[in-house]
Short mmCIF file of C-alpha atoms and ligand atoms in Angstrom, two decimals:
data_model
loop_
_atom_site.label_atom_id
_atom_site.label_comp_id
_atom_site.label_asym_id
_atom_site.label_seq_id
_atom_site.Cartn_x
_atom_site.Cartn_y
_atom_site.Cartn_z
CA UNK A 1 128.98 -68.02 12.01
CA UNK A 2 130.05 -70.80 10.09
CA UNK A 3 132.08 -71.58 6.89
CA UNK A 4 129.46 -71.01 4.83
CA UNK A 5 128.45 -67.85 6.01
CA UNK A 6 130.14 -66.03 2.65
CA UNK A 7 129.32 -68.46 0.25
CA UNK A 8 125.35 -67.71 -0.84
CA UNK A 9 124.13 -70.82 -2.62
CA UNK A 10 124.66 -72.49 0.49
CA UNK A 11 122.02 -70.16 2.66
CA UNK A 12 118.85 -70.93 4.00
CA UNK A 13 116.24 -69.08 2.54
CA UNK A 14 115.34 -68.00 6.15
CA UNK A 15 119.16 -66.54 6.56
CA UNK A 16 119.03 -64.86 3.41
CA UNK A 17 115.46 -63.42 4.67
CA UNK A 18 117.72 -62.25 7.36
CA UNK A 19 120.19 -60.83 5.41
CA UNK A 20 117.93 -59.06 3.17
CA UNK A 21 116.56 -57.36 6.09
CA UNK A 22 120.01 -56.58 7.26
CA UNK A 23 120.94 -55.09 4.14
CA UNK A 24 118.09 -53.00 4.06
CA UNK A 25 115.78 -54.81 1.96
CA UNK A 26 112.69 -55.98 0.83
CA UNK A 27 112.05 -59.56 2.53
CA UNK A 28 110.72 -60.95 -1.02
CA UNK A 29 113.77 -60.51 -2.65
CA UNK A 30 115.39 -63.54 -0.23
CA UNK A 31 112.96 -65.82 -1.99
CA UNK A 32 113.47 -64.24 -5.43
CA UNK A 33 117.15 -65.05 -4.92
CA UNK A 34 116.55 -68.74 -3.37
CA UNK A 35 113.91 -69.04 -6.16
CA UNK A 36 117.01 -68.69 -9.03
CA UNK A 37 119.42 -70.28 -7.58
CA UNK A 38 117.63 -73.45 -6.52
CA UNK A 39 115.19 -73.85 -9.01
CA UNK A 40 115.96 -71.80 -12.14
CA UNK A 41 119.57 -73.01 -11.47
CA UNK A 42 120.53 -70.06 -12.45
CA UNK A 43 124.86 -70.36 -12.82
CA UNK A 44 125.48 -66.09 -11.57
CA UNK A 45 124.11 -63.16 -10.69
CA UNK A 46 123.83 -61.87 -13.57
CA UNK A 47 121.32 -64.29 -14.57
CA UNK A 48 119.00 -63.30 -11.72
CA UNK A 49 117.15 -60.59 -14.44
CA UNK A 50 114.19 -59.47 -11.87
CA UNK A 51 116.64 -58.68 -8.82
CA UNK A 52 117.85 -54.79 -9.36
CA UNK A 53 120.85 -54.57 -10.74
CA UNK A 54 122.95 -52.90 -7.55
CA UNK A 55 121.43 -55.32 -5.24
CA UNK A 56 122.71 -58.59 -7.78
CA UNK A 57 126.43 -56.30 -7.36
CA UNK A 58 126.16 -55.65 -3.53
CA UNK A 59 125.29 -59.41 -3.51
CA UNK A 60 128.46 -59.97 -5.63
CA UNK A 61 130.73 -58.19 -3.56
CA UNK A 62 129.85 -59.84 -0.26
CA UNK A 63 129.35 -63.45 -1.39
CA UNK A 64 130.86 -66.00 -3.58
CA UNK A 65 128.72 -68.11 -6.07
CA UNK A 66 130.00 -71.06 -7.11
CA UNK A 67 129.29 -73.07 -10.18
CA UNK A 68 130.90 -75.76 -12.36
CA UNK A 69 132.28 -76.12 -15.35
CA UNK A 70 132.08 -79.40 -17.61
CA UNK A 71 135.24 -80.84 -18.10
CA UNK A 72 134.75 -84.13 -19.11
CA UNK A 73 131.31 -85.67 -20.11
CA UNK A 74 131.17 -89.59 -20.48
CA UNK A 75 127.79 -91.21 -22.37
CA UNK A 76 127.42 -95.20 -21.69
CA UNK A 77 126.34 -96.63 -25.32
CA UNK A 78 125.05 -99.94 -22.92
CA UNK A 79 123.12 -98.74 -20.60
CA UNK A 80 122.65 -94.61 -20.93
CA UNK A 81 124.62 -94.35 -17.99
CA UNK A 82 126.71 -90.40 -17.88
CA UNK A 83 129.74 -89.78 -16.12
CA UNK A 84 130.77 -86.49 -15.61
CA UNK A 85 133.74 -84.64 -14.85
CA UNK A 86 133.32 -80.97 -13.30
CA UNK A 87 135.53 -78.14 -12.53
CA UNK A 88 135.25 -76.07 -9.54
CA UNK A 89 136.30 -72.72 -8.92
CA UNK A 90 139.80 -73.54 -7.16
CA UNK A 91 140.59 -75.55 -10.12
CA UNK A 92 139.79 -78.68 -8.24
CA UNK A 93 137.88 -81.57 -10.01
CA UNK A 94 135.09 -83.75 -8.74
CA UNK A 95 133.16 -86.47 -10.22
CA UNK A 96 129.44 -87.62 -10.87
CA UNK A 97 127.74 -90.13 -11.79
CA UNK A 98 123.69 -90.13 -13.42
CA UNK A 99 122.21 -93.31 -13.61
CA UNK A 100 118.44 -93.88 -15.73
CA UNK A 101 116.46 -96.30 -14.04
CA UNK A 102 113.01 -97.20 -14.74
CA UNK A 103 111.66 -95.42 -11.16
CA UNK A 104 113.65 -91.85 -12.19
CA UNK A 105 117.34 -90.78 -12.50
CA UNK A 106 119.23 -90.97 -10.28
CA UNK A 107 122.48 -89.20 -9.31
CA UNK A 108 125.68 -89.95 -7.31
CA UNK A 109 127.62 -86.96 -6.00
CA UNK A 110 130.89 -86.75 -4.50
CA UNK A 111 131.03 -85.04 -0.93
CA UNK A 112 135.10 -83.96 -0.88
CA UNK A 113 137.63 -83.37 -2.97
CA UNK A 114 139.35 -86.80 -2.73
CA UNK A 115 139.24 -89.13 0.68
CA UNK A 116 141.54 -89.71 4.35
CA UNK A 117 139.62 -92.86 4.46
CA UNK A 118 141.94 -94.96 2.75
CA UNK A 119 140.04 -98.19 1.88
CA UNK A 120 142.08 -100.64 0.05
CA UNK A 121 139.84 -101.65 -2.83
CA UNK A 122 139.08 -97.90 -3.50
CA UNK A 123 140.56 -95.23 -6.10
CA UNK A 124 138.73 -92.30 -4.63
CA UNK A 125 141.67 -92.51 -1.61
CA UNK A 126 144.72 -92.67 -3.53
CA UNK A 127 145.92 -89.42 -3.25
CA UNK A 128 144.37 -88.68 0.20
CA UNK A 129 142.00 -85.63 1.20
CA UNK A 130 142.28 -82.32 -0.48
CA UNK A 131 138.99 -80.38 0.80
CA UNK A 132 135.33 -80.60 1.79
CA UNK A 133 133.01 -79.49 -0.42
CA UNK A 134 130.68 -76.56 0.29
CA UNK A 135 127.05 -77.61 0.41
CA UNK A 136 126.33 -75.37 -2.36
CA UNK A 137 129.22 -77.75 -4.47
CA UNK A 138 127.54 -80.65 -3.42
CA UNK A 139 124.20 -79.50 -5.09
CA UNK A 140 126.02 -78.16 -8.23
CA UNK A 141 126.73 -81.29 -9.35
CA UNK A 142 122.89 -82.28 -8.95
CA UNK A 143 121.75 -78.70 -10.79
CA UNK A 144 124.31 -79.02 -13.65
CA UNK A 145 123.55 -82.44 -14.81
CA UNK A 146 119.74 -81.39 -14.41
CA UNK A 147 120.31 -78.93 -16.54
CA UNK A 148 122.72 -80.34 -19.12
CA UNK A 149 120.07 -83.14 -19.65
CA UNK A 150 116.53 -81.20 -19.46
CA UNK A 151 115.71 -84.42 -17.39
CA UNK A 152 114.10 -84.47 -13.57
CA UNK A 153 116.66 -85.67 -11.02
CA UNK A 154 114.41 -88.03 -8.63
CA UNK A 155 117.05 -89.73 -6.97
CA UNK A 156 120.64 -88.76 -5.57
CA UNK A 157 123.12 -90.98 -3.96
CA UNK A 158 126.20 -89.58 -1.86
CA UNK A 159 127.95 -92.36 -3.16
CA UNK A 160 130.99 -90.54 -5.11
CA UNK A 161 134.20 -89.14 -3.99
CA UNK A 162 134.82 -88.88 -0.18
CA UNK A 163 133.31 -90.11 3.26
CA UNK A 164 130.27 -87.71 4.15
CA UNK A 165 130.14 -88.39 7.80
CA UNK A 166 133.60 -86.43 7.49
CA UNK A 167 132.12 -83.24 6.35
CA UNK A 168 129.21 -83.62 8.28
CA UNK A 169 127.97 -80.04 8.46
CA UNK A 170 128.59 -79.71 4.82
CA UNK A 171 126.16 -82.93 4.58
CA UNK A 172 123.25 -81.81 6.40
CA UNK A 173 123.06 -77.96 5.40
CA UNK A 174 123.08 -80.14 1.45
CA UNK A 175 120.11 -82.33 2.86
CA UNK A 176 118.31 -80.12 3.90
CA UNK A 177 118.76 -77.20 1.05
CA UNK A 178 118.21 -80.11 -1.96
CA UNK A 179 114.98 -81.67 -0.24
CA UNK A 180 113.42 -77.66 0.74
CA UNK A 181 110.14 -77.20 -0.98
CA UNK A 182 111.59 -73.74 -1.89
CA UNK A 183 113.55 -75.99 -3.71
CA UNK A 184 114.61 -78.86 -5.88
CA UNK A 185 112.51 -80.01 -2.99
CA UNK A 186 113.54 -83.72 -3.44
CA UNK A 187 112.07 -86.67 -1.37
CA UNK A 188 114.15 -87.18 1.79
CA UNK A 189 113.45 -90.95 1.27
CA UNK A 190 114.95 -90.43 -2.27
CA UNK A 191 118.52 -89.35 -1.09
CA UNK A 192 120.89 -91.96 0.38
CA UNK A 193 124.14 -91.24 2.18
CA UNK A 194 126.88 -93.97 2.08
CA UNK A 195 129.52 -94.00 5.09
CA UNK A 196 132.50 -96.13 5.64
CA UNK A 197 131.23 -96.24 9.48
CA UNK A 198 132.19 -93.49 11.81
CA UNK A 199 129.74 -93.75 14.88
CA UNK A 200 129.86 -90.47 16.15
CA UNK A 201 128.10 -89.31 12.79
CA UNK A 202 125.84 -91.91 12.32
CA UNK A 203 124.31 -90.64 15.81
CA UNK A 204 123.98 -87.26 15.34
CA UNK A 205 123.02 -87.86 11.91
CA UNK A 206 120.07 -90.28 13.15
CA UNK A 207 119.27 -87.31 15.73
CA UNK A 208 118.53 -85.04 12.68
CA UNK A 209 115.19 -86.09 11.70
CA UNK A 210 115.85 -86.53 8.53
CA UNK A 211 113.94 -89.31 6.21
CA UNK A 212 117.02 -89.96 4.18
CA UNK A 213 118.46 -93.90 3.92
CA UNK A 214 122.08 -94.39 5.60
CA UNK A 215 124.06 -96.96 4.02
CA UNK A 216 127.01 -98.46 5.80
CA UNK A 217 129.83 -100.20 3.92
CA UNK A 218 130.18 -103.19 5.34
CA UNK A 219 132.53 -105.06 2.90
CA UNK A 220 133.71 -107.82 5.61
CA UNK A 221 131.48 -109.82 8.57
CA UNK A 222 133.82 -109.53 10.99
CA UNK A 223 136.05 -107.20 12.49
CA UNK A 224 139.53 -108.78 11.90
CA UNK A 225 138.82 -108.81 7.79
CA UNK A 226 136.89 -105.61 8.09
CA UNK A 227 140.21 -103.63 9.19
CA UNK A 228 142.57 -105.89 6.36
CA UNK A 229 140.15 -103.84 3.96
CA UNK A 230 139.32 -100.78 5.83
CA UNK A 231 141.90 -98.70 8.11
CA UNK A 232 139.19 -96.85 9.46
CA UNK A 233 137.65 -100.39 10.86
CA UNK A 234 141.19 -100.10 13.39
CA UNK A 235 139.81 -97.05 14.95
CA UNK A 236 136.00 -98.04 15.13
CA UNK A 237 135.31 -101.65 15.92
CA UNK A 238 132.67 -103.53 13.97
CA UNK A 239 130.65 -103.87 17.07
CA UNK A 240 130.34 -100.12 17.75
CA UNK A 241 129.64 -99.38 14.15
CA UNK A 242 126.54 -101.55 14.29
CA UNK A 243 125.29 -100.37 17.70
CA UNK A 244 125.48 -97.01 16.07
CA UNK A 245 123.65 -98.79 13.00
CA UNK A 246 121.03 -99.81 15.07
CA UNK A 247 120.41 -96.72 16.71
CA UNK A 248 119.85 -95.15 13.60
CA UNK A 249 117.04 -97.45 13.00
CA UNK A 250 115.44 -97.20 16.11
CA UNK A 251 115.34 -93.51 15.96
CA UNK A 252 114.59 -93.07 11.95
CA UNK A 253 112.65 -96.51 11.37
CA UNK A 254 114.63 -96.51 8.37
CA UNK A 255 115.84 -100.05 6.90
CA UNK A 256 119.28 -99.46 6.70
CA UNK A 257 121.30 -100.60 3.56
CA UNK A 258 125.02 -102.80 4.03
CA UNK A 259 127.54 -102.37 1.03
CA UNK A 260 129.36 -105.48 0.78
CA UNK A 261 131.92 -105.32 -2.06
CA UNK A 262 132.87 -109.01 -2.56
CA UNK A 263 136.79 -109.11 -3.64
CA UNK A 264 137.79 -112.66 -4.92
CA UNK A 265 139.77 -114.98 -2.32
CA UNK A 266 139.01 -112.16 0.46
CA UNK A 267 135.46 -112.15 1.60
CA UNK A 268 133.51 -114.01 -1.22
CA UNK A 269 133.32 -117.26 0.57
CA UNK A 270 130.59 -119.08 2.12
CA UNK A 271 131.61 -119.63 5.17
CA UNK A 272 131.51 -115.36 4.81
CA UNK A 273 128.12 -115.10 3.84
CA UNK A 274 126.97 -117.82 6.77
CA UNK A 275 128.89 -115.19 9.22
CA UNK A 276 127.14 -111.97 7.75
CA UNK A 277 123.66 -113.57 7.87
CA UNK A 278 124.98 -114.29 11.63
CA UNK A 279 126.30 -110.43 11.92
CA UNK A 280 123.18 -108.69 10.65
CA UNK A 281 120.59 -111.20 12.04
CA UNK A 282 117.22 -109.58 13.33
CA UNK A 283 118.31 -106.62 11.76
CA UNK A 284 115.35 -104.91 9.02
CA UNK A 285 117.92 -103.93 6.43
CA UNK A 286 118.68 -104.32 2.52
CA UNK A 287 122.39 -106.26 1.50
CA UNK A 288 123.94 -104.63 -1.61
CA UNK A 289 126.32 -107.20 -2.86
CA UNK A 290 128.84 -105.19 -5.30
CA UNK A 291 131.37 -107.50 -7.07
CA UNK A 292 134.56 -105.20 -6.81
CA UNK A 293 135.40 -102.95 -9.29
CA UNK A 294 138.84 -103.40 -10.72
CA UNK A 295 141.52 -100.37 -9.59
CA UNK A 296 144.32 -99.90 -11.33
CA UNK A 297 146.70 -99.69 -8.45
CA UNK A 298 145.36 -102.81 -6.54
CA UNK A 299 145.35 -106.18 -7.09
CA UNK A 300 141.74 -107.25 -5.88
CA UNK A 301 139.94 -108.93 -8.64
CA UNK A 302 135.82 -109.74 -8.27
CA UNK A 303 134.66 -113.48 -7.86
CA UNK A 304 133.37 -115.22 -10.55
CA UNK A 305 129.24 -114.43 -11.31
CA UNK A 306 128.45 -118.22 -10.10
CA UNK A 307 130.42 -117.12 -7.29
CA UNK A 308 128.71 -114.36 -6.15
CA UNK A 309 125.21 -115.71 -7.08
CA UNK A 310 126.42 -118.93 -4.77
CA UNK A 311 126.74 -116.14 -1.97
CA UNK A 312 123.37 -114.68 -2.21
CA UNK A 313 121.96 -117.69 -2.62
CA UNK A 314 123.91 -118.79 0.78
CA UNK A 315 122.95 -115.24 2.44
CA UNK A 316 119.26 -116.10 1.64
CA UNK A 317 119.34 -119.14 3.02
CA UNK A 318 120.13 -117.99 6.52
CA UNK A 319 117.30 -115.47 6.16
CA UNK A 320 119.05 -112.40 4.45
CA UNK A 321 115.97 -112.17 1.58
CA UNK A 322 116.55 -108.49 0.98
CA UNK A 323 119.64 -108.93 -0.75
CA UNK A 324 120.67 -107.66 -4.41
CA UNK A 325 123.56 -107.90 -6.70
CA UNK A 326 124.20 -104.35 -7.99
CA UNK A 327 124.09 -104.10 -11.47
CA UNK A 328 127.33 -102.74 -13.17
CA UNK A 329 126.32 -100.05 -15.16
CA UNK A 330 128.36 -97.51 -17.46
CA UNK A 331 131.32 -99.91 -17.21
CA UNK A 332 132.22 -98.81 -21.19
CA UNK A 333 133.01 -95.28 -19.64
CA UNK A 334 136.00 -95.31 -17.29
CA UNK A 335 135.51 -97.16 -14.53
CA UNK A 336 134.13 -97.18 -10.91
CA UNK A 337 134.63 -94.91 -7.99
CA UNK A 338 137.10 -92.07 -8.56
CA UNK A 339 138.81 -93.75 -11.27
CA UNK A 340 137.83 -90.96 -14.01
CA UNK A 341 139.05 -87.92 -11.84
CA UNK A 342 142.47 -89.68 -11.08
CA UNK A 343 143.00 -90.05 -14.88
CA UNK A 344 142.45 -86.44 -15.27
CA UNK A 345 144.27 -85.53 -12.84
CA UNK A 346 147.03 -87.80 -13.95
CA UNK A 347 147.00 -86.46 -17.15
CA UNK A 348 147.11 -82.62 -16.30
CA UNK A 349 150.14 -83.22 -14.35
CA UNK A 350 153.37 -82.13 -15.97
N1 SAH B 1 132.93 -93.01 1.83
C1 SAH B 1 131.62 -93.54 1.64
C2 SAH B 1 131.03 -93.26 0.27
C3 SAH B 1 131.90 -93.38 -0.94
S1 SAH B 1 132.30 -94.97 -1.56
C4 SAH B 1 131.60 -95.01 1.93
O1 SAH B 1 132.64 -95.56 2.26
O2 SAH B 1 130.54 -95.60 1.91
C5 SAH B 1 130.81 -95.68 -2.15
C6 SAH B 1 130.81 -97.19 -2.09
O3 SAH B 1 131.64 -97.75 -3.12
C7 SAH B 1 131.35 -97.73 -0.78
O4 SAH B 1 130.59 -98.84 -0.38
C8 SAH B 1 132.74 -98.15 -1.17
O5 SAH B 1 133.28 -99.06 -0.27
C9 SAH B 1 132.51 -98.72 -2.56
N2 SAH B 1 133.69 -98.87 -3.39
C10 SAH B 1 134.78 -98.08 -3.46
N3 SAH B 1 135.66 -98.54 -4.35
C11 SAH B 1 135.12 -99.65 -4.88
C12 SAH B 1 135.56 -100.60 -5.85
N4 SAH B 1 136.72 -100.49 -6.47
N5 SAH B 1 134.72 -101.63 -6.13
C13 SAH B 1 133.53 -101.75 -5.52
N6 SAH B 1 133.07 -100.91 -4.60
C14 SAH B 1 133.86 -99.87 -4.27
#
C-alpha cells in the first residue's frame, strides 16, 4: 500500500496487470489502459474507446485520474521559449517550463506544490510547502505540453517548483513510469533531477539504478556562505552533501552537474571561484553558472556579464573546463523560478 495506490495514472503496468486480474479480468486490458494513458495521453476514461464501457466505470469508481487544465500559457517572441501555468484538480496551480533547443525540447516540471526549502534567492519558497505532487501530476505536465504542441518531448528537467529529494517516492515511481518503454519511454540519461542537497536522498537515490543526471545546487564554495543563502545548508553541512555527491558518482558513473547561481557582492568574486575550483577538485562533473534571476521580494541583483565571464574564466583556470553560463531564455515571459504561479496566485486572492 502506498499513496498512490487509488490514483491510476500513477500504476505500474505490472500492478495494473495485477489489478486486472483481481478484478476479474482479461490481463491485456492492463496494457490497453497503460497504452492510453501513457502514450495516447488520453485526459479520462472516457477517452479510452476500446476498453468496455463498465470496465472504463468500475475503473472510475475505484480510482482517480488526474489531468490539468491550462490556465495560463506564456509564448517567448525571443527565443520560442513556453511557460505554462496548469490547474490541478484541488484547485492548486503548478508551473512549467518547455525550452527548444537544437538537440530536442526540453521540459522543466515542478515536483510540489510550492517549497519548505526556503532558499533566499528563490520565489518558488515564498509561501512555503502546500503538497507533493502525485507521480501521475508530475508526468501531466510533460503529457499536456506534448500534446498542446504536437512536438516530441526529448528532454525533462525537475528543475521547477519544489525540492524532489523531498517527495522522494513521488520522484522515483515518475522516473521510472516516464522512461518505461510501455511508455513515453524517455532516455534515463535525458531526465535530470535538481536537489538543494539532502544526503539521505541522494544515497538512496544513487542506490536506484537509475541512468538519470543529479544536479546539486551548489550556489556557495563553502559552508559558512552556503547556509547565508540556503537554510537547508544549517542542517546538512557542505562536506556531507559532497560525500553524498560523490557516492552518487561512484555508484552511477554519472558526471554530476553543480548549480551555482552567482548573486552580485555575495558569491561572484574571484577569490569564490579560486575556492570552488578548490571544493570540487578531482571531481568529473559539469559547473552551471546561472547569473541570479531577479525576485521581486529580494534584493539580490546578478553580477555584471564581464563579471561572470571573469569567473569562468577564473574557474577554468584552476582546471574547472566543464563549465557553462546558462543562457537566459524566455526572460520576455514572467520571470524565473516560481515567479509566474505567485502572480497568479496573487492575483486570485481576494
Ligand atoms: N529544489 C531543487 C530544484 C528547484 S530550483 C533545487 O534546489 O535544486 C532549480 C534551480 O534554480 C536551483 O539551482 C535553484 O537554486 C535555482 N534558483 C532558484 N531561484 C533562482 C533565482 N531567482 N535565480 C537563479 N537561480 C535560481
Amino acid at each position: 500500500m502506498d499513496s498512490f495506490e487509488n490514483d491510476i495514472k500513477s500504476r505500474t503496468l505490472l500492478e495494473l496487470t495485477g489489478e486486472m486480474e483481481a478484478m476479474g479480468e482479461k490481463t491485456f486490458r492492463a496494457r490497453q489502459l497503460y497504452d492510453w494513458m501513457h502514450r495516447k495521453l488520453a485526459r479520462s476514461f472516457d477517452e479510452m474507446t476500446n476498453l468496455p464501457k463498465d470496465l472504463r466505470e468500475r475503473l472510475s469508481s475505484k480510482y482517480s485520474y488526474t489531468s490539468h487544465t491550462l490556465v495560463d500559457r506564456r509564448i517567448s517572441g525571443q527565443d520560442g521559449t513556453e511557460k505554462y501555468l496548469f490547474g490541478l484538480q484541488d484547485g492548486n496551480v503548478v508551473e512549467s517550463v518547455l525550452m527548444r533547443y537544437h538537440f530536442g525540447n526540453s521540459v522543466c516540471i515542478s515536483s510540489q506544490v510550492g517549497c519548505r526549502m526556503g532558499c533566499s534567492f528563490c520565489a518558488s519558497t515564498i509561501g512555503g510547502l502546500t503538497r507533493n505532487l502525485l507521480p501521475s501530476e508530475m508526468l501531466d505536465q510533460v503529457y499536456s505540453i506534448q500534446r498542446l504542441t504536437g512536438e516530441r518531448v526529448t528532454h525533462v528537467v525537475v528543475m521547477g517548483t519544489g525540492e524532489p529529494l523531498d517527495n522522494y517516492d513521488g520522484l522515483v515511481r515518475f522516473v521510472r513510469l516516464l522512461s518505461d518503454e510501455n511508455g513515453l519511454h524517455l532516455s534515463q540519461r535525458n531526465i535530470t533531477v535538481s536537489t538543494c542537497g539532502l544526503p539521505d536522498g541522494i544515497h538512496k537515490l544513487a542506490d536506484e539504478h537509475f541512468q538519470i543526471t543529479l544536479a546539486l545546487s551548489l550556489h556557495a564554495p563553502s559552508q559558512e556562505k552556503r547556509q547565508r543563502l540556503m537554510p537547508v545548508a544549517r542542517k546538512y553541512e557542505l562536506g556531507e552533501v559532497l560525500d553524498a555527491c560523490r557516492y552518487y558518482f561512484d555508484r552511477t558513473g554519472r558526471r554530476m552537474t553543480f548549480e551555482y547561481s552567482l548573486v552580485s557582492g555575495v558569491n561572484d568574486s574571484l577569490e569564490d571561484a579560486r575556492a570552488l575550483a578548490a571544493l570540487l577538485e578531482g571531481f568529473p562533473c559539469h559547473i552551471n553558472l546561472i547569473p541570479v534571476n531577479p525576485v521581486r521580494e529580494r534584493t539580490y541583483v546578478a553580477p555584471e556579464t564581464n563579471r561572470v565571464i571573469a569567473f569562468k574564466n577564473k574557474l577554468e583556470k584552476y582546471g574547472k573546463t566543464c563549465c557553462t553560463i546558462r543562457r537566459e531564455m524566455g526572460r520576455d515571459i514572467g520571470g524565473a523560478c516560481g515567479q509566474l504561479r505567485k502572480g497568479y496566485m496573487e492575483n486570485r486572492q481576494p
